[in-house]
Every structure is written in structure tokens, then in C-alpha cells.
PDB file of C-alpha atoms in Angstrom:
ATOM      1  CA  MET L   1     -32.750  -5.356  12.865  1.00 53.00           C
ATOM      2  CA  ARG L   2     -33.798  -5.834   9.240  1.00 55.00           C
ATOM      3  CA  ILE L   3     -30.447  -7.456   8.438  1.00 53.00           C
ATOM      4  CA  ILE L   4     -30.809  -9.912  11.302  1.00 50.00           C
ATOM      5  CA  GLY L   5     -34.209 -10.867   9.898  1.00 48.00           C
ATOM      6  CA  ILE L   6     -32.790 -11.432   6.420  1.00 50.00           C
ATOM      7  CA  ILE L   7     -29.958 -13.542   7.795  1.00 50.00           C
ATOM      8  CA  TYR L   8     -32.420 -15.555   9.897  1.00 47.00           C
ATOM      9  CA  ILE L   9     -34.660 -16.223   6.877  1.00 48.00           C
ATOM     10  CA  LEU L  10     -31.705 -17.227   4.683  1.00 48.00           C
ATOM     11  CA  PHE L  11     -30.345 -19.517   7.391  1.00 48.00           C
ATOM     12  CA  ASN L  12     -33.691 -21.238   7.837  1.00 47.00           C
ATOM     13  CA  LEU L  13     -34.245 -21.652   4.113  1.00 45.00           C
ATOM     14  CA  PHE L  14     -30.838 -23.258   3.630  1.00 45.00           C
ATOM     15  CA  HIS L  15     -30.980 -25.228   6.860  1.00 42.00           C
ATOM     16  CA  THR L  16     -34.410 -26.758   6.170  1.00 40.00           C
ATOM     17  CA  GLY L  17     -33.588 -27.591   2.562  1.00 42.00           C
ATOM     18  CA  LEU L  18     -36.477 -25.527   1.186  1.00 41.00           C
ATOM     19  CA  TYR L  19     -33.968 -23.536  -0.804  1.00 44.00           C
ATOM     20  CA  ALA L  20     -32.101 -26.339  -2.528  1.00 43.00           C
ATOM     21  CA  ALA L  21     -29.116 -25.457  -4.701  1.00 46.00           C
ATOM     22  CA  GLU L  22     -30.526 -27.200  -7.767  1.00 50.00           C
ATOM     23  CA  ASN L  23     -33.471 -24.753  -7.812  1.00 51.00           C
ATOM     24  CA  LEU L  24     -31.322 -21.629  -7.873  1.00 52.00           C
ATOM     25  CA  PRO L  25     -30.676 -19.489 -10.908  1.00 56.00           C
ATOM     26  CA  GLU L  26     -27.030 -19.546 -11.913  1.00 83.00           C
ATOM     27  CA  ILE L  27     -25.222 -16.576 -10.459  1.00 91.00           C
ATOM     28  CA  LYS L  28     -21.645 -15.342 -10.713  1.00 93.00           C
ATOM     29  CA  PRO L  29     -19.729 -14.534  -7.525  1.00 95.00           C
ATOM     30  CA  PHE L  30     -19.725 -10.851  -6.589  1.00 96.00           C
ATOM     31  CA  HIS L  31     -16.600  -8.759  -7.038  1.00 94.00           C
ATOM     32  CA  THR L  32     -16.036  -5.045  -7.381  1.00 95.00           C
ATOM     33  CA  ASP L  33     -13.719  -2.941  -9.490  1.00 93.00           C
ATOM     34  CA  TYR L  34     -14.771   0.072  -7.427  1.00 96.00           C
ATOM     35  CA  CYS L  35     -15.425   3.023  -9.747  1.00 96.00           C
ATOM     36  CA  THR L  36     -14.924   1.264 -13.119  1.00 91.00           C
ATOM     37  CA  GLY L  37     -12.302   3.357 -14.838  1.00 90.00           C
ATOM     38  CA  TYR L  38     -12.835   6.418 -12.655  1.00 95.00           C
ATOM     39  CA  PRO L  39     -10.614   7.326  -9.681  1.00 97.00           C
ATOM     40  CA  GLU L  40     -11.818   6.087  -6.290  1.00 98.00           C
ATOM     41  CA  GLY L  41     -10.741   9.292  -4.599  1.00 98.00           C
ATOM     42  CA  THR L  42      -8.429  12.271  -4.644  1.00 97.00           C
ATOM     43  CA  ARG L  43      -4.643  12.327  -4.557  1.00 97.00           C
ATOM     44  CA  GLU L  44      -4.819  13.168  -0.836  1.00 97.00           C
ATOM     45  CA  GLU L  45      -7.530  10.584  -0.084  1.00 98.00           C
ATOM     46  CA  PRO L  46      -7.222   7.876  -2.747  1.00 98.00           C
ATOM     47  CA  MET L  47     -10.252   5.833  -1.582  1.00 98.00           C
ATOM     48  CA  LEU L  48     -12.539   8.724  -0.608  1.00 98.00           C
ATOM     49  CA  TRP L  49     -15.660   7.574  -2.478  1.00 98.00           C
ATOM     50  CA  ALA L  50     -14.701   3.924  -3.086  1.00 98.00           C
ATOM     51  CA  ASN L  51     -17.411   2.697  -0.668  1.00 98.00           C
ATOM     52  CA  CYS L  52     -20.007   4.584  -2.710  1.00 98.00           C
ATOM     53  CA  CYS L  53     -18.848   2.694  -5.799  1.00 98.00           C
ATOM     54  CA  ILE L  54     -18.937  -0.659  -3.982  1.00 98.00           C
ATOM     55  CA  LYS L  55     -22.580  -0.114  -3.012  1.00 98.00           C
ATOM     56  CA  HIS L  56     -23.321   0.938  -6.612  1.00 98.00           C
ATOM     57  CA  ASP L  57     -21.633  -2.259  -7.857  1.00 97.00           C
ATOM     58  CA  LEU L  58     -23.789  -4.278  -5.441  1.00 97.00           C
ATOM     59  CA  ALA L  59     -26.921  -2.725  -6.925  1.00 96.00           C
ATOM     60  CA  TYR L  60     -25.747  -3.420 -10.483  1.00 95.00           C
ATOM     61  CA  TYR L  61     -24.929  -6.987  -9.495  1.00 95.00           C
ATOM     62  CA  VAL L  62     -28.386  -7.641  -8.076  1.00 92.00           C
ATOM     63  CA  SER L  63     -30.278  -5.633 -10.759  1.00 90.00           C
ATOM     64  CA  GLY L  64     -34.030  -5.414 -11.207  1.00 91.00           C
ATOM     65  CA  THR L  65     -36.199  -2.808 -12.884  1.00 93.00           C
ATOM     66  CA  ARG L  66     -35.254   0.415 -14.673  1.00 94.00           C
ATOM     67  CA  LYS L  67     -36.527   2.236 -11.596  1.00 96.00           C
ATOM     68  CA  ASP L  68     -34.049   0.217  -9.502  1.00 95.00           C
ATOM     69  CA  ARG L  69     -31.203   1.226 -11.818  1.00 96.00           C
ATOM     70  CA  ARG L  70     -32.144   4.911 -11.612  1.00 97.00           C
ATOM     71  CA  LYS L  71     -32.284   4.596  -7.826  1.00 98.00           C
ATOM     72  CA  ALA L  72     -28.817   2.965  -7.743  1.00 97.00           C
ATOM     73  CA  ASP L  73     -27.353   5.737  -9.899  1.00 98.00           C
ATOM     74  CA  LYS L  74     -28.937   8.464  -7.773  1.00 98.00           C
ATOM     75  CA  LEU L  75     -27.732   6.794  -4.563  1.00 98.00           C
ATOM     76  CA  LEU L  76     -24.187   6.830  -5.952  1.00 98.00           C
ATOM     77  CA  ARG L  77     -24.480  10.531  -6.780  1.00 98.00           C
ATOM     78  CA  SER L  78     -25.818  11.301  -3.294  1.00 98.00           C
ATOM     79  CA  CYS L  79     -23.101   9.235  -1.588  1.00 98.00           C
ATOM     80  CA  VAL L  80     -20.274  10.868  -3.553  1.00 98.00           C
ATOM     81  CA  GLU L  81     -21.712  14.316  -2.862  1.00 98.00           C
ATOM     82  CA  LYS L  82     -21.644  13.575   0.896  1.00 98.00           C
ATOM     83  CA  VAL L  83     -17.962  12.642   0.910  1.00 98.00           C
ATOM     84  CA  SER L  84     -16.720  14.921  -1.883  1.00 98.00           C
ATOM     85  CA  THR L  85     -18.418  17.673  -3.881  1.00 98.00           C
ATOM     86  CA  LYS L  86     -21.649  18.148  -5.780  1.00 98.00           C
ATOM     87  CA  THR L  87     -19.632  18.765  -8.954  1.00 98.00           C
ATOM     88  CA  ARG L  88     -17.745  15.465  -8.607  1.00 98.00           C
ATOM     89  CA  ALA L  89     -20.993  13.630  -7.884  1.00 98.00           C
ATOM     90  CA  ASN L  90     -22.683  15.110 -10.954  1.00 98.00           C
ATOM     91  CA  ILE L  91     -19.717  14.259 -13.196  1.00 97.00           C
ATOM     92  CA  MET L  92     -19.829  10.632 -12.065  1.00 98.00           C
ATOM     93  CA  TYR L  93     -23.616  10.470 -12.398  1.00 98.00           C
ATOM     94  CA  THR L  94     -23.533  11.944 -15.908  1.00 97.00           C
ATOM     95  CA  GLY L  95     -20.844   9.450 -16.939  1.00 96.00           C
ATOM     96  CA  ILE L  96     -22.946   6.550 -15.716  1.00 95.00           C
ATOM     97  CA  VAL L  97     -26.123   7.762 -17.421  1.00 95.00           C
ATOM     98  CA  LEU L  98     -24.235   8.292 -20.691  1.00 95.00           C
ATOM     99  CA  GLY L  99     -22.724   4.835 -20.277  1.00 92.00           C
ATOM    100  CA  HIS L 100     -26.242   3.362 -20.317  1.00 91.00           C
ATOM    101  CA  LEU L 101     -26.591   4.701 -23.863  1.00 92.00           C
ATOM    102  CA  SER L 102     -23.348   3.129 -25.090  1.00 89.00           C
ATOM    103  CA  PRO L 103     -23.569  -0.072 -27.134  1.00 87.00           C
ATOM    104  CA  ILE L 104     -20.321  -1.167 -25.442  1.00 85.00           C
ATOM    105  CA  LYS L 105     -21.089  -2.471 -21.973  1.00 78.00           C
ATOM    106  CA  ALA L 106     -18.716  -3.069 -19.095  1.00 80.00           C
ATOM    107  CA  LYS L 107     -18.517  -6.584 -17.681  1.00 81.00           C
ATOM    108  CA  THR L 108     -20.313  -5.225 -14.640  1.00 83.00           C
ATOM    109  CA  ALA L 109     -23.260  -3.665 -16.476  1.00 87.00           C
ATOM    110  CA  TRP L 110     -26.751  -3.840 -14.986  1.00 89.00           C
ATOM    111  CA  GLY L 111     -27.601  -7.395 -13.983  1.00 88.00           C
ATOM    112  CA  TRP L 112     -24.135  -8.836 -14.547  1.00 89.00           C
ATOM    113  CA  ALA L 113     -24.571 -11.425 -11.785  1.00 90.00           C
ATOM    114  CA  TRP L 114     -26.943 -13.646 -13.681  1.00 87.00           C
ATOM    115  CA  LYS L 115     -25.643 -16.388 -15.964  1.00 81.00           C
ATOM    116  CA  ASN L 116     -27.900 -17.620 -18.761  1.00 68.00           C
ATOM    117  CA  PHE L 117     -30.578 -15.077 -17.879  1.00 61.00           C
ATOM    118  CA  ASP L 118     -31.614 -12.038 -19.884  1.00 62.00           C
ATOM    119  CA  ARG L 119     -31.269  -9.132 -17.472  1.00 58.00           C
ATOM    120  CA  LYS L 120     -31.814  -6.619 -20.296  1.00 65.00           C
ATOM    121  CA  SER L 121     -35.533  -7.119 -19.775  1.00 72.00           C
ATOM    122  CA  PHE L 122     -35.424  -5.125 -16.501  1.00 88.00           C
ATOM    123  CA  ASP L 123     -37.812  -7.575 -14.879  1.00 87.00           C
ATOM    124  CA  GLU L 124     -38.598  -7.426 -11.197  1.00 90.00           C
ATOM    125  CA  LEU L 125     -36.477  -9.986  -9.377  1.00 88.00           C
ATOM    126  CA  SER L 126     -38.204 -13.018  -7.906  1.00 90.00           C
ATOM    127  CA  ASP L 127     -37.843 -13.743  -4.198  1.00 92.00           C
ATOM    128  CA  GLU L 128     -35.598 -16.670  -5.133  1.00 92.00           C
ATOM    129  CA  GLN L 129     -33.316 -14.409  -7.179  1.00 89.00           C
ATOM    130  CA  LYS L 130     -33.117 -11.853  -4.367  1.00 91.00           C
ATOM    131  CA  GLN L 131     -32.214 -14.593  -1.894  1.00 93.00           C
ATOM    132  CA  GLU L 132     -29.543 -16.018  -4.189  1.00 93.00           C
ATOM    133  CA  ALA L 133     -28.066 -12.545  -4.780  1.00 94.00           C
ATOM    134  CA  LEU L 134     -27.997 -11.845  -1.039  1.00 94.00           C
ATOM    135  CA  HIS L 135     -26.336 -15.174  -0.403  1.00 95.00           C
ATOM    136  CA  ALA L 136     -23.644 -14.433  -3.019  1.00 96.00           C
ATOM    137  CA  ILE L 137     -23.086 -10.937  -1.609  1.00 97.00           C
ATOM    138  CA  TYR L 138     -22.640 -12.284   1.917  1.00 96.00           C
ATOM    139  CA  GLN L 139     -20.137 -14.816   0.542  1.00 96.00           C
ATOM    140  CA  SER L 140     -18.058 -11.992  -0.980  1.00 97.00           C
ATOM    141  CA  ASP L 141     -15.249 -10.101   0.713  1.00 96.00           C
ATOM    142  CA  VAL L 142     -17.291  -6.891   1.035  1.00 97.00           C
ATOM    143  CA  GLU L 143     -17.327  -5.625   4.602  1.00 97.00           C
ATOM    144  CA  LEU L 144     -20.590  -6.385   6.391  1.00 97.00           C
ATOM    145  CA  TYR L 145     -21.293  -2.755   7.315  1.00 97.00           C
ATOM    146  CA  LEU L 146     -21.242  -1.845   3.592  1.00 97.00           C
ATOM    147  CA  ILE L 147     -23.637  -4.672   2.777  1.00 97.00           C
ATOM    148  CA  ASP L 148     -25.923  -3.482   5.588  1.00 97.00           C
ATOM    149  CA  GLU L 149     -25.797   0.110   4.283  1.00 97.00           C
ATOM    150  CA  PHE L 150     -26.533  -1.107   0.767  1.00 97.00           C
ATOM    151  CA  LEU L 151     -29.540  -3.146   1.904  1.00 96.00           C
ATOM    152  CA  LYS L 152     -30.967  -0.256   3.938  1.00 96.00           C
ATOM    153  CA  GLU L 153     -30.572   2.183   1.045  1.00 95.00           C
ATOM    154  CA  PHE L 154     -31.476  -0.008  -1.900  1.00 93.00           C
ATOM    155  CA  PHE L 155     -34.190  -2.398  -0.670  1.00 85.00           C
TER     156      PHE L 155
END
């Protein structure tokens, strides 16, 4: 029901012109590389936790506060643990947390969606930024049920 409400609001904002394109922050289109250098599954099930990584990539795309990033990382760990093992989930989680400390950042580091905007500040996103991110996500090729799961878990 929440998703229907979000879609309704976005439709009305675009339809009425209140959310004109010239007022939007510049945003890159969403894409995923799944588990960024880590396998997406086992030899027997090669995409076993790939959906967990997609939802994690969605969170990193949207960004927000440090608390949001911690939540995204913990949601990934929980998701992987559900479909695999606690050990695998903890290995992935530890790798991500250590990656935050690295001076070398992946192209899909926290807040990678935003062009010409300093996402290193970990600011709370404005309503306009959230709407633009949602619009870009819905324009991507991510399956709708994954977007719905992401929104229920993350927001």
C-alpha cells in the first residue's frame, strides 16, 4: 500500500508540473554491479544473494546519513544470512565496513547517484532528492518486487 502511495504522489507531482525537471538535482541513472568484486552466490547457486546486493546498491545510490549507511550495511548482512550462512554474511559485512576506511572508493560508494553534490557530508536527503532518487530507481531495470522490498526495509 505504501508503494502505491509513493507512486501516486510521484505521478501527481510530475503530472501537475510542481516537480519540474529544471528544479531537480543532477542524478546519475541507477545500475548495479551486484556484489562489487565479491561472488553473487555459490558454485551451485551462482546468484544466491545477488538480490541482497542489489538492495544494498539501491541504498548506496540513494544515500543519506551515516545512520542510513549503517542500516544499509546491516540489512545486507541480515539478507545474506537468511539465504546463506551467518559466516558468509559476517565476511561480507566486515569487507564493506573495512571498505569504508579505504581511501580508494568504488564508483558505487555511498551517495554515488548525485552529480555535482558532496555526498561525503552525510546530510539528510531533502524530499526533492528522495523523489528524484525514487524516480531514477523506478526507471532502472531492477525488478519492481526488489524495489518494493528495498523501500519497505530502508525507508
